[in-house]
Short mmCIF file of C-alpha atoms and ligand atoms in Angstrom, two decimals:
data_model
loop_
_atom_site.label_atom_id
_atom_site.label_comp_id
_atom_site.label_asym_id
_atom_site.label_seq_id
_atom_site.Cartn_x
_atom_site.Cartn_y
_atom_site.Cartn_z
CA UNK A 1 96.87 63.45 77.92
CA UNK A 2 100.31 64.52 78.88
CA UNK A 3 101.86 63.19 82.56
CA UNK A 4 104.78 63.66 84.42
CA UNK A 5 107.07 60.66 85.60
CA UNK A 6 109.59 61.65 88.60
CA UNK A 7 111.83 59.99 90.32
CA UNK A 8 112.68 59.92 93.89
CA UNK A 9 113.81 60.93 96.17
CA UNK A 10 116.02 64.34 95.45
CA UNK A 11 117.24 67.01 97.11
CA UNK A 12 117.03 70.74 95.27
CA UNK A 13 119.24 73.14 95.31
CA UNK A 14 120.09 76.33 93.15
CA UNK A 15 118.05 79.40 91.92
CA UNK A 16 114.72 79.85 90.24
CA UNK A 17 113.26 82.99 88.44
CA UNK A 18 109.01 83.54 88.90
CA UNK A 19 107.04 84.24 86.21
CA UNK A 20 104.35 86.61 86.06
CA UNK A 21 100.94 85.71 88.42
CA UNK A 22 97.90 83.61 86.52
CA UNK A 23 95.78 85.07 89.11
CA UNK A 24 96.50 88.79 88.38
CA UNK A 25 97.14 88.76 84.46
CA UNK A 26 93.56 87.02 83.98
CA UNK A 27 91.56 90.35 85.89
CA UNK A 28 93.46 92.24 84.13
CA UNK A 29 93.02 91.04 81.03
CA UNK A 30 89.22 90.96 80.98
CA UNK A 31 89.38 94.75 81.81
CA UNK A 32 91.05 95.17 78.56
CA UNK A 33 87.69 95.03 77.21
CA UNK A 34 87.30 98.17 79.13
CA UNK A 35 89.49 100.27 76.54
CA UNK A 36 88.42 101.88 73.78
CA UNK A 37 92.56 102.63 73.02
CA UNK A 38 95.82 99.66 72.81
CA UNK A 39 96.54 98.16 75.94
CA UNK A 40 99.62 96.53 76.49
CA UNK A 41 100.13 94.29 79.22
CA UNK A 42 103.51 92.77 79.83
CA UNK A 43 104.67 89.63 81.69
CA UNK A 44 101.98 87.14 81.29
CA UNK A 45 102.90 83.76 82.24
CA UNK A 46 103.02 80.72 79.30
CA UNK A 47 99.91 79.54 80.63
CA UNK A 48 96.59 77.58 79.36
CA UNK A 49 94.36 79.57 81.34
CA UNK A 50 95.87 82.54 79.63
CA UNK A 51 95.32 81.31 76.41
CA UNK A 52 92.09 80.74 77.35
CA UNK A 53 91.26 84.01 78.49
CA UNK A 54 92.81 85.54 75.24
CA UNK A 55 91.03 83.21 73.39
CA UNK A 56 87.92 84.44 74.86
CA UNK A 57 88.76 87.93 74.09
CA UNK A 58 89.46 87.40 70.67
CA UNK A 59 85.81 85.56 70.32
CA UNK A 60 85.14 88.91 72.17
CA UNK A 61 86.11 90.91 69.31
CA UNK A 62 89.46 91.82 70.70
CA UNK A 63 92.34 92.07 68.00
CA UNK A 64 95.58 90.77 69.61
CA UNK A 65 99.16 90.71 69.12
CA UNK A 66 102.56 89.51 71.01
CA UNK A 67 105.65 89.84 71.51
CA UNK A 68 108.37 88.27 73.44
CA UNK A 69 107.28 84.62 73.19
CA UNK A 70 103.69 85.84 74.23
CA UNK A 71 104.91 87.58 77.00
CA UNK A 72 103.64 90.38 75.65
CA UNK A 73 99.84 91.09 74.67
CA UNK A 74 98.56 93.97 72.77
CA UNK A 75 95.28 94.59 72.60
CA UNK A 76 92.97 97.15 71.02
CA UNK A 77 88.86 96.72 70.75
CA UNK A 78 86.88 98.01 67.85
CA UNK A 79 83.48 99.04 68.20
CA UNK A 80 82.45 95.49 66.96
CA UNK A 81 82.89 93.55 69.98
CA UNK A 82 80.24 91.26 71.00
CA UNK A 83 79.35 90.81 74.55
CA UNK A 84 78.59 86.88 74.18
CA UNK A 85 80.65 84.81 76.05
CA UNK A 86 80.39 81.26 75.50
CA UNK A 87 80.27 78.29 77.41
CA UNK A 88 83.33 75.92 75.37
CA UNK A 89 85.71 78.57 76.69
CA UNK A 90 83.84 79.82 79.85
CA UNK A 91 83.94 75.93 81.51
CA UNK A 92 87.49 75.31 81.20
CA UNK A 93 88.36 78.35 83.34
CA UNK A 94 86.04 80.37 85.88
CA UNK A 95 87.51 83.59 85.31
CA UNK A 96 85.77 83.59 82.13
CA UNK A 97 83.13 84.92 84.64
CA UNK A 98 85.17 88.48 84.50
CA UNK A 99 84.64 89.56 81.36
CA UNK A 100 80.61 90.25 82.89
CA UNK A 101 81.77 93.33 84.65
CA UNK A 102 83.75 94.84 81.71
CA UNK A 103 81.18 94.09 78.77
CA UNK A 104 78.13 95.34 80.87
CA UNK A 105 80.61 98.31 81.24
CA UNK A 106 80.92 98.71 77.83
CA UNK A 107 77.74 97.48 76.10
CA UNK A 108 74.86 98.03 79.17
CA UNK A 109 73.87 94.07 78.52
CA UNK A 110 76.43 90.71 78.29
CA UNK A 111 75.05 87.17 78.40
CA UNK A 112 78.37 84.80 79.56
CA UNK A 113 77.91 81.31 80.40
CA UNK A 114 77.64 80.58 84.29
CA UNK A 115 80.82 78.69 84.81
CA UNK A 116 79.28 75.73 87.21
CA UNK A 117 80.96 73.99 89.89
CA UNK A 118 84.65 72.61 89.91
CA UNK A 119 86.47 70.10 91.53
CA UNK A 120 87.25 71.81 94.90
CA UNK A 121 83.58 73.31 95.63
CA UNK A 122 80.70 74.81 94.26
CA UNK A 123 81.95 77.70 93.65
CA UNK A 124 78.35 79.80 93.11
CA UNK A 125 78.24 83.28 91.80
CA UNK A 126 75.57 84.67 93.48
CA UNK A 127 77.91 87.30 95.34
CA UNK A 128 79.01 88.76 91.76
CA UNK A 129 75.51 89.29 90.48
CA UNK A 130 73.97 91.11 93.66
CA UNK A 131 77.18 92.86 93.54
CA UNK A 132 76.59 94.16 90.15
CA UNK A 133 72.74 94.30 90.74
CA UNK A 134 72.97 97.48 92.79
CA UNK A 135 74.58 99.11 89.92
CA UNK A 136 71.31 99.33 88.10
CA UNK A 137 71.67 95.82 86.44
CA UNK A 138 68.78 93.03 86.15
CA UNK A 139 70.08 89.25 85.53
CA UNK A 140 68.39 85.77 84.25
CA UNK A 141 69.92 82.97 84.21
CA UNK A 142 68.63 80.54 81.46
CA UNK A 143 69.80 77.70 79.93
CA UNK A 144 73.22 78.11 81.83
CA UNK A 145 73.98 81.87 80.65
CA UNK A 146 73.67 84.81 82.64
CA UNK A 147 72.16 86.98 80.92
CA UNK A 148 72.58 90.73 81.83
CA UNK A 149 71.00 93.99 81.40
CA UNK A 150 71.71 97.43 82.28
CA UNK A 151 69.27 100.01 80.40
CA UNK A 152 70.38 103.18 81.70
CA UNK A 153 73.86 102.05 81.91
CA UNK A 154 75.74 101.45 85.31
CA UNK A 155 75.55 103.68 88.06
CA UNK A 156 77.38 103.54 91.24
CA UNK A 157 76.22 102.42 94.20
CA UNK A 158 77.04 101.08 97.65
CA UNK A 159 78.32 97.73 98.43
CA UNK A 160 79.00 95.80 100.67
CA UNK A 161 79.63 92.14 100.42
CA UNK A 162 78.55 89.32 102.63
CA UNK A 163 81.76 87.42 102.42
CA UNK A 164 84.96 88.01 101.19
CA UNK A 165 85.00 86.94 97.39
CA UNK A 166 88.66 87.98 94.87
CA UNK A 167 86.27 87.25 91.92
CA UNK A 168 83.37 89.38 92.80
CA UNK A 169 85.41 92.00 94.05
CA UNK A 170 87.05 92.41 90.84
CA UNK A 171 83.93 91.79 88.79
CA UNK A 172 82.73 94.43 90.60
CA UNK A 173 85.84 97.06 89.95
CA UNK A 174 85.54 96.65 86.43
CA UNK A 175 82.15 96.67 86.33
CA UNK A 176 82.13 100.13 88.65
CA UNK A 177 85.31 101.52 87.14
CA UNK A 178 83.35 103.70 83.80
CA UNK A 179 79.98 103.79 86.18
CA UNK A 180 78.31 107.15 86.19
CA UNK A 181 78.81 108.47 89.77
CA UNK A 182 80.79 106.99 92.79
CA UNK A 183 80.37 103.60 94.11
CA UNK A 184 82.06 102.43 97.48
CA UNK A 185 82.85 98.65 98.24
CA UNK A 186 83.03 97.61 101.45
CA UNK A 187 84.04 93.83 102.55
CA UNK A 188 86.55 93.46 99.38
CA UNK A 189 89.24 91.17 99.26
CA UNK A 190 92.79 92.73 99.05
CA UNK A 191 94.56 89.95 97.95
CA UNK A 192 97.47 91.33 95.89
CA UNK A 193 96.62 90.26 92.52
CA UNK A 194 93.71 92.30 93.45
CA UNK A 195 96.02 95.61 94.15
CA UNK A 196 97.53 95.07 90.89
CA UNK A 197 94.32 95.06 89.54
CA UNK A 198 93.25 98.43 90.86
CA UNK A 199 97.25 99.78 90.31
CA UNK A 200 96.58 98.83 86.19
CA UNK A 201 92.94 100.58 86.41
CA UNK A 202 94.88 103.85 88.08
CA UNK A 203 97.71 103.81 86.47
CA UNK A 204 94.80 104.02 83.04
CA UNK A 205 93.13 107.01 84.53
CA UNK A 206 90.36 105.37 86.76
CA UNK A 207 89.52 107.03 89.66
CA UNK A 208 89.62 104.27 92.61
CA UNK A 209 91.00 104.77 96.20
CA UNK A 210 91.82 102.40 99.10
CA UNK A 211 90.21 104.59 102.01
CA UNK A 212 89.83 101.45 104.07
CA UNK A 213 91.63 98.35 104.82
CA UNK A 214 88.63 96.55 103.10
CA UNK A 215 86.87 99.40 101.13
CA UNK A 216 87.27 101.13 97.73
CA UNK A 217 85.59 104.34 96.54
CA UNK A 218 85.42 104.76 92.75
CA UNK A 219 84.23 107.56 90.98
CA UNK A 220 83.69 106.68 87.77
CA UNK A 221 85.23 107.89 84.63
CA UNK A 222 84.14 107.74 80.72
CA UNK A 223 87.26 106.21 79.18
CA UNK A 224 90.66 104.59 79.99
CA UNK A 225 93.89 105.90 78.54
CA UNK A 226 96.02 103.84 76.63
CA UNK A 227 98.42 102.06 78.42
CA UNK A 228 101.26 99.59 79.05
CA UNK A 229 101.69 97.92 82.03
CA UNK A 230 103.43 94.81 83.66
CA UNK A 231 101.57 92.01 85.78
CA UNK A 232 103.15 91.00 89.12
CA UNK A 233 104.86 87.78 89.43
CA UNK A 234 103.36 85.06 90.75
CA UNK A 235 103.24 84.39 94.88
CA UNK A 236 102.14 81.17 94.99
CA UNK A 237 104.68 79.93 92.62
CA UNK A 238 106.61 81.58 94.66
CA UNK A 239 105.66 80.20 97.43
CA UNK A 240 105.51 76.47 96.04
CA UNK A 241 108.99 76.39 95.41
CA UNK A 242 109.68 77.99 98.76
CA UNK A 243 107.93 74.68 100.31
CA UNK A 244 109.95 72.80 97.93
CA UNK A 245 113.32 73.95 99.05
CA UNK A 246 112.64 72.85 102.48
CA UNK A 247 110.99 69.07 102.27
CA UNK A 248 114.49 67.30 101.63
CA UNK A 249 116.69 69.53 103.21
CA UNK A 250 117.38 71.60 99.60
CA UNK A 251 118.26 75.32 99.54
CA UNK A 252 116.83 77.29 96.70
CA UNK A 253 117.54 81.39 95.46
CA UNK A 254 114.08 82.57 94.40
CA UNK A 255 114.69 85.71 92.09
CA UNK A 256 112.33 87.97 90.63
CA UNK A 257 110.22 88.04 93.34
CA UNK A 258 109.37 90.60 96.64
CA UNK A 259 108.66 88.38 99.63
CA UNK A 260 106.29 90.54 101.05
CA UNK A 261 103.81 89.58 99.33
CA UNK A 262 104.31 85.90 100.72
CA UNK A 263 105.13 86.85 104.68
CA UNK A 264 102.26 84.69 106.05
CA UNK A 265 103.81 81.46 104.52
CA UNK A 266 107.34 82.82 104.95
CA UNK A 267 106.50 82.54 108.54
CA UNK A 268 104.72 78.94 108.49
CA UNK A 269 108.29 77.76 106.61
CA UNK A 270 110.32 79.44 109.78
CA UNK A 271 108.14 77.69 112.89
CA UNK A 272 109.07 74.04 110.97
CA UNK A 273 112.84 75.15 110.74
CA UNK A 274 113.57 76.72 107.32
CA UNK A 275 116.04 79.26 107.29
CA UNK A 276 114.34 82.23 105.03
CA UNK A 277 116.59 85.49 104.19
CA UNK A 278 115.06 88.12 102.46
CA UNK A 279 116.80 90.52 100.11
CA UNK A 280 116.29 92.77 97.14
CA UNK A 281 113.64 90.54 94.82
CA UNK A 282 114.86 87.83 96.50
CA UNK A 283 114.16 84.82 98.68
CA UNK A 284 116.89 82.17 99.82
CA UNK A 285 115.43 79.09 101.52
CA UNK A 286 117.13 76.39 103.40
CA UNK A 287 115.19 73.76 104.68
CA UNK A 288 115.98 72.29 107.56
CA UNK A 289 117.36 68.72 108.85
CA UNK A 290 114.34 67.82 110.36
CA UNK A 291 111.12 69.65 110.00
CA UNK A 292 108.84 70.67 113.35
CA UNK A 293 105.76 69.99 113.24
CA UNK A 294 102.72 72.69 113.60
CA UNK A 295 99.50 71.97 115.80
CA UNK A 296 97.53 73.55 112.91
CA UNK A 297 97.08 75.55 110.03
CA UNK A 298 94.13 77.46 108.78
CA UNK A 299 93.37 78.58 105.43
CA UNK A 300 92.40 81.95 105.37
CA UNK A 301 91.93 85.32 103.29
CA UNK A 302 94.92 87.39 102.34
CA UNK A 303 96.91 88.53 104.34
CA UNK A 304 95.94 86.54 107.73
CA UNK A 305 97.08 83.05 107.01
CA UNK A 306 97.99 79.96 104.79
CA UNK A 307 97.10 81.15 101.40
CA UNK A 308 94.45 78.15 100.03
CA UNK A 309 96.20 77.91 97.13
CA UNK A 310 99.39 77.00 99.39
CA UNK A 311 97.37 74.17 101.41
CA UNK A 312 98.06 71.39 99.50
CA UNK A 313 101.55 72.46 99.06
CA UNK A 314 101.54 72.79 102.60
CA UNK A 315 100.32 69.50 103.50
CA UNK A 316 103.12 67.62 101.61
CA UNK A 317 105.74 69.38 103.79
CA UNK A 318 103.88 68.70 107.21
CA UNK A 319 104.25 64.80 105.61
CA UNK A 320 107.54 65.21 106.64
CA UNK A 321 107.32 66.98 110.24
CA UNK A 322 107.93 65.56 113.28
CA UNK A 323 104.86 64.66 114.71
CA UNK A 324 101.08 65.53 114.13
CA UNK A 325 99.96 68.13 112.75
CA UNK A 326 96.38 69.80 110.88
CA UNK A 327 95.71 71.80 108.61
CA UNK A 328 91.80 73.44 108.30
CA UNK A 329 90.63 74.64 104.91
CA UNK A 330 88.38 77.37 105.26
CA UNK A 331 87.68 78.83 101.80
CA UNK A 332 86.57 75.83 99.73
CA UNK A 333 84.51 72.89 100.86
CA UNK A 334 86.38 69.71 98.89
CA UNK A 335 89.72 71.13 98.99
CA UNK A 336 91.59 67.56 99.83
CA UNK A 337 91.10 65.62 96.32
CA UNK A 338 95.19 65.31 96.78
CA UNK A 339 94.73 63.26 100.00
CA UNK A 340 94.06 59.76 98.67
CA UNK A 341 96.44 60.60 96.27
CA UNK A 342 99.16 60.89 98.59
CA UNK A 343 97.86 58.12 100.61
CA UNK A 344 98.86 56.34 97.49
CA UNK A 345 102.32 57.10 97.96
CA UNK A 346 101.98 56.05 101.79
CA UNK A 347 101.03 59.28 103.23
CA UNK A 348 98.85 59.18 107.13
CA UNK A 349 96.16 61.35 106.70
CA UNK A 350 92.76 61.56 108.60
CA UNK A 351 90.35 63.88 107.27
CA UNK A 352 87.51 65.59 109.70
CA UNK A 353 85.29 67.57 107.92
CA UNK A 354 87.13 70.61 107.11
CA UNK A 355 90.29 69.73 108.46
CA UNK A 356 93.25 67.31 107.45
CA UNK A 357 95.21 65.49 110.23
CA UNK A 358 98.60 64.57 108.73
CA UNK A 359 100.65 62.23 110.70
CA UNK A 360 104.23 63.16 110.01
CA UNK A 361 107.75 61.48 109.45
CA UNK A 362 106.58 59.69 106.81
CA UNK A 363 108.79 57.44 104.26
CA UNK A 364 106.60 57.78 100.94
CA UNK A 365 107.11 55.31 98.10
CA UNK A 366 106.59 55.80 94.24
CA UNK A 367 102.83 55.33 92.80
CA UNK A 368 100.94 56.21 89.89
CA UNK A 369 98.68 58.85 91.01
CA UNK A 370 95.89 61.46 89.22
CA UNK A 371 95.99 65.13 89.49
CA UNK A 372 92.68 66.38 90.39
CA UNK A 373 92.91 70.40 90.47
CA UNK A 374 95.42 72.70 89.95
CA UNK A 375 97.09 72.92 93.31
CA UNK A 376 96.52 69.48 94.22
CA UNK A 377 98.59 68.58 90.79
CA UNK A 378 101.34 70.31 92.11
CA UNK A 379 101.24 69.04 95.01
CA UNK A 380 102.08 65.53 94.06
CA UNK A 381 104.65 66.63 91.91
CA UNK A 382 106.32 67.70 95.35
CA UNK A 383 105.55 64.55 96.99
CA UNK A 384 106.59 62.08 94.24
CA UNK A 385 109.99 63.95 94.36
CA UNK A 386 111.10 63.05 97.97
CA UNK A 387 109.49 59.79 97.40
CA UNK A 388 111.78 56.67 96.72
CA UNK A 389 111.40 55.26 93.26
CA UNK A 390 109.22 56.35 90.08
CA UNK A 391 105.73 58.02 90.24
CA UNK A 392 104.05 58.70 87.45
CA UNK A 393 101.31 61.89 87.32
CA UNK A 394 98.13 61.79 85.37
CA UNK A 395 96.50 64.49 83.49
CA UNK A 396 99.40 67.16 84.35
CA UNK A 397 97.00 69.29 82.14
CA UNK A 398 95.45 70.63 85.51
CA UNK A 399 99.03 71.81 86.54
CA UNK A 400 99.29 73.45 83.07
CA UNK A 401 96.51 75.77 83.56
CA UNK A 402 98.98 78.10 85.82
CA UNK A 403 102.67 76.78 86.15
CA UNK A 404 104.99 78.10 83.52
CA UNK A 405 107.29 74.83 82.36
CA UNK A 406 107.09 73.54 85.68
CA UNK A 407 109.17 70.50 84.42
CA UNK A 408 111.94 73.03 83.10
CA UNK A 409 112.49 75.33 86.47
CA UNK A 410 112.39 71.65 88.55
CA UNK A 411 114.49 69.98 86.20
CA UNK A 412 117.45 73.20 86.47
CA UNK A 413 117.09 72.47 90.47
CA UNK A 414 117.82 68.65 90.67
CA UNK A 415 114.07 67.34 90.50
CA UNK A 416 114.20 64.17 87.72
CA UNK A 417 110.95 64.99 86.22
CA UNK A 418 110.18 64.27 82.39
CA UNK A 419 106.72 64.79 80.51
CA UNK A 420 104.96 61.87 78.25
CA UNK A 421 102.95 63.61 75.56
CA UNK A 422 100.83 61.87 73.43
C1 LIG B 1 90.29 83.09 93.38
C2 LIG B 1 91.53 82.48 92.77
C3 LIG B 1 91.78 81.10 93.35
C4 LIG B 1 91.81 81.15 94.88
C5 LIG B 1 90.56 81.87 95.44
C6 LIG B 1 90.63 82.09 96.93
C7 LIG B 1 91.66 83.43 90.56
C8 LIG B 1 91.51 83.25 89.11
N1 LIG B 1 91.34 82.39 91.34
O1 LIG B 1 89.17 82.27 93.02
O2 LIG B 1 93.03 80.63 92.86
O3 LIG B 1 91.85 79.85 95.39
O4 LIG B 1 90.42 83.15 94.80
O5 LIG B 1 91.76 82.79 97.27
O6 LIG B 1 92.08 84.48 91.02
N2 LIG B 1 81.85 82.35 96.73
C9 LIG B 1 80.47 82.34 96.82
N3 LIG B 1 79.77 83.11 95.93
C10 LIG B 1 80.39 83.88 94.98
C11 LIG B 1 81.79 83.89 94.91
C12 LIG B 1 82.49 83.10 95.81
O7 LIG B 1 79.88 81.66 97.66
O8 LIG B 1 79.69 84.57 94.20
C13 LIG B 1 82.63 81.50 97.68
C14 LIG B 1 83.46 80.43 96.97
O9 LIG B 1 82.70 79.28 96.65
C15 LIG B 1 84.56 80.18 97.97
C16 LIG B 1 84.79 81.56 98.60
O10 LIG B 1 83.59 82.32 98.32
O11 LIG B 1 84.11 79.28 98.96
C17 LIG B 1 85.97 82.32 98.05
O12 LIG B 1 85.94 82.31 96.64
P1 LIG B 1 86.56 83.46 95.75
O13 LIG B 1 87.45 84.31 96.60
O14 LIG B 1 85.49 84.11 94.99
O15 LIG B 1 87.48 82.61 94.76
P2 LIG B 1 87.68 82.83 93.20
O16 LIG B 1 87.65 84.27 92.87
O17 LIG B 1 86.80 81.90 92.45
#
């Protein structure tokens, strides 16, 4: 297993370019299955869940090819797909969970493993299925598969879901997108990588309107048109290295990317002191000399707050702050696996229930640590470089599942981070 070893403490400065969003490219991918013509979708980021997700089209039936270093996918789906998705490929990545929408689209029946539980919650599905239940589809779960079934085909419906899910609101897109009839959605998220999402499906021929903040209406149609079409870039990539550019005092150009998308943590980074100027595609942060503190945080839903995918990120910075400060994570229920860790490295941090009281102006030393999840992994690798002396960072293969060469972009900025394969 591959780890990172840093060394500590430096400050960043220069520019770094962002690489197409995990989060979008995965939804979007899993409504390739949707097609009957090529699809080509540009700007996927070098990452393993992508692989993972093409992988699990291929087994899909899917016949792929790239371009560009893999940048670029092509993808066109003969009439031999299967609609089995299987558990070795559905585990390693719960967006496997998307390709139920799309093949119950295409084939009235899928059976795709349920993906379980991960590190930072339970993470059920329940809102997906009675989602896609009221489009005329019955579900068992056995042995660990769902296993779906749509006789007549899908018909559209009204929804409206109990809490705000990204994955069952797209599940549900694709699944409504080639419906018969009109379906309306009420309660959806609207993060952005969900906008893309509906942008690609328009942009194919589907029929799906925004005529609420929180609602979609789509009427659906028999096929999608071929198409070729570019993810967006990645926000909270984005917004990791804007918290990195401010924890030692660094100032970093972040091209290739519109900070709109970001403006709730854009604001967080100005209330501790950053200085953030915004221009075409691009974001130049200076962090400042000493960082305020903030009486708390809360994790929310796009676009209201902290983005939970930022918190951990988040927490690092507040390490530094002057003073007390908490953050509350309200999405997922075990969302602090990187505590300890950073307590490792010297970090004051109480946790109470659901939220994290960080204790700031704190002088972190070098440890040997273990990533835990995706955005906790990252977050170490931002607290082991403003530590003094050498960390090293187990099983970096959690921050491989959605940072393109991480170790290259923080190298070109200052960061002395290397990667032991073995
Ligand atoms: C997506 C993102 C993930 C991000 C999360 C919240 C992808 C691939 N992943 O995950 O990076 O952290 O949104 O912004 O885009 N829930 C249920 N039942 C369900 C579905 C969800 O109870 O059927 C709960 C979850 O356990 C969680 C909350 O709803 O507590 C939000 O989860 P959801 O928005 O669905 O997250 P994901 O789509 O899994």
């Amino acid at each position: 297993m591959d780890k990172f070893v840093v060394n500590g403490p430096s400050k960043i400065s220069g520019e770094v370019s962002i690489s197409g969003s995990k989060n979008s490219a995965l939804p979007i991918l899993a409504a390739s299955l949707l097609f009957d013509k090529k699809v080509t979708i540009k700007n996927l980021p070098r990452v393993k869940d992508i692989d993972t997700m093409l992988k699990l089209l291929k087994s899909l039936g899917s016949k792929i090819s790239f371009k560009n270093n893999k940048k670029i996918a092509i993808i066109s789906n003969s009439k031999k797909n299967n609609y089995f998705a299987p558990y070795s490929l559905v585990k390693t990545m719960r967006a496997g969970i998307l390709v139920l929408g799309p093949l119950l689209a295409k084939f009235k029946k899928a059976k795709v493993s349920s993906p379980g539980g991960c590190s930072i919650g339970v993470r059920p599905i329940d809102i997906h299925l009675k989602a896609i239940s009221k489009l005329g589809v019955k579900f068992k779960i056995n042995k660990g598969y769902v296993n779906a079934n749509a006789k007549k085909g899908l018909i559209g419906s009204k929804i409206r879901f109990p809490k705000i899910s990204v994955g069952a609101t797209e599940n549900t897109i694709l699944a409504a997108c080639c419906a018969k009839g009109t379906t309306i959605i009420k309660n959806c998220a609207i993060e952005p990588e969900i906008k893309d999402l509906t942008n690609f499906l328009r942009a194919a021929g589907a029929n799906i309107k925004w005529i609420g903040k929180r609602t979609l209406k789509i009427n659906g149609v028999k096929n999608l048109n071929s198409i070729s079409y570019s993810i967006m870039n990645d926000r909270i990539e984005a917004g990791t290295f804007c918290v990195a550019a401010c924890l030692n005092g660094g100032s970093l150009k972040i091209r290739n990317f519109d900070a709109k998308i970001i403006n709730a943590e854009l604001e967080i980074l100005k209330k501790i002191g950053a200085i953030v100027k915004i221009s075409n595609n691009m974001i130049e942060v200076k962090g400042p000399k000493k960082i305020k503190n903030i009486n708390y945080i809360k994790t929310r839903e796009y676009p209201n707050a902290l983005a939970t995918d930022m918190q951990a990120q988040f927490m690092v910075l507040l390490l530094k702050a002057n003073g007390k400060s908490v953050i509350q994570e309200s999405i997922f229920e075990n969302r602090f696996m990187h505590v300890p860790e950073l307590r490792r490295l010297g970090a004051r941090i109480n946790i109470k229930g659901n939220k994290a009281i960080i204790e700031g102006t704190t002088e972190l030393e070098g440890a040997e640590l273990m990533s835990s999840d995706l955005r906790a992994s990252v977050a170490l690798v931002l607290a082991a470089f403003i530590s003094k002396g050498t960390s090293i960072i187990n099983r970096v293969y959690h921050l491989d599942r959605g940072y393109e060469k991480i170790e290259n972009k923080l190298k070109k900025i200052g960061v002395k981070i290397k990667r032991l394969s073995r």
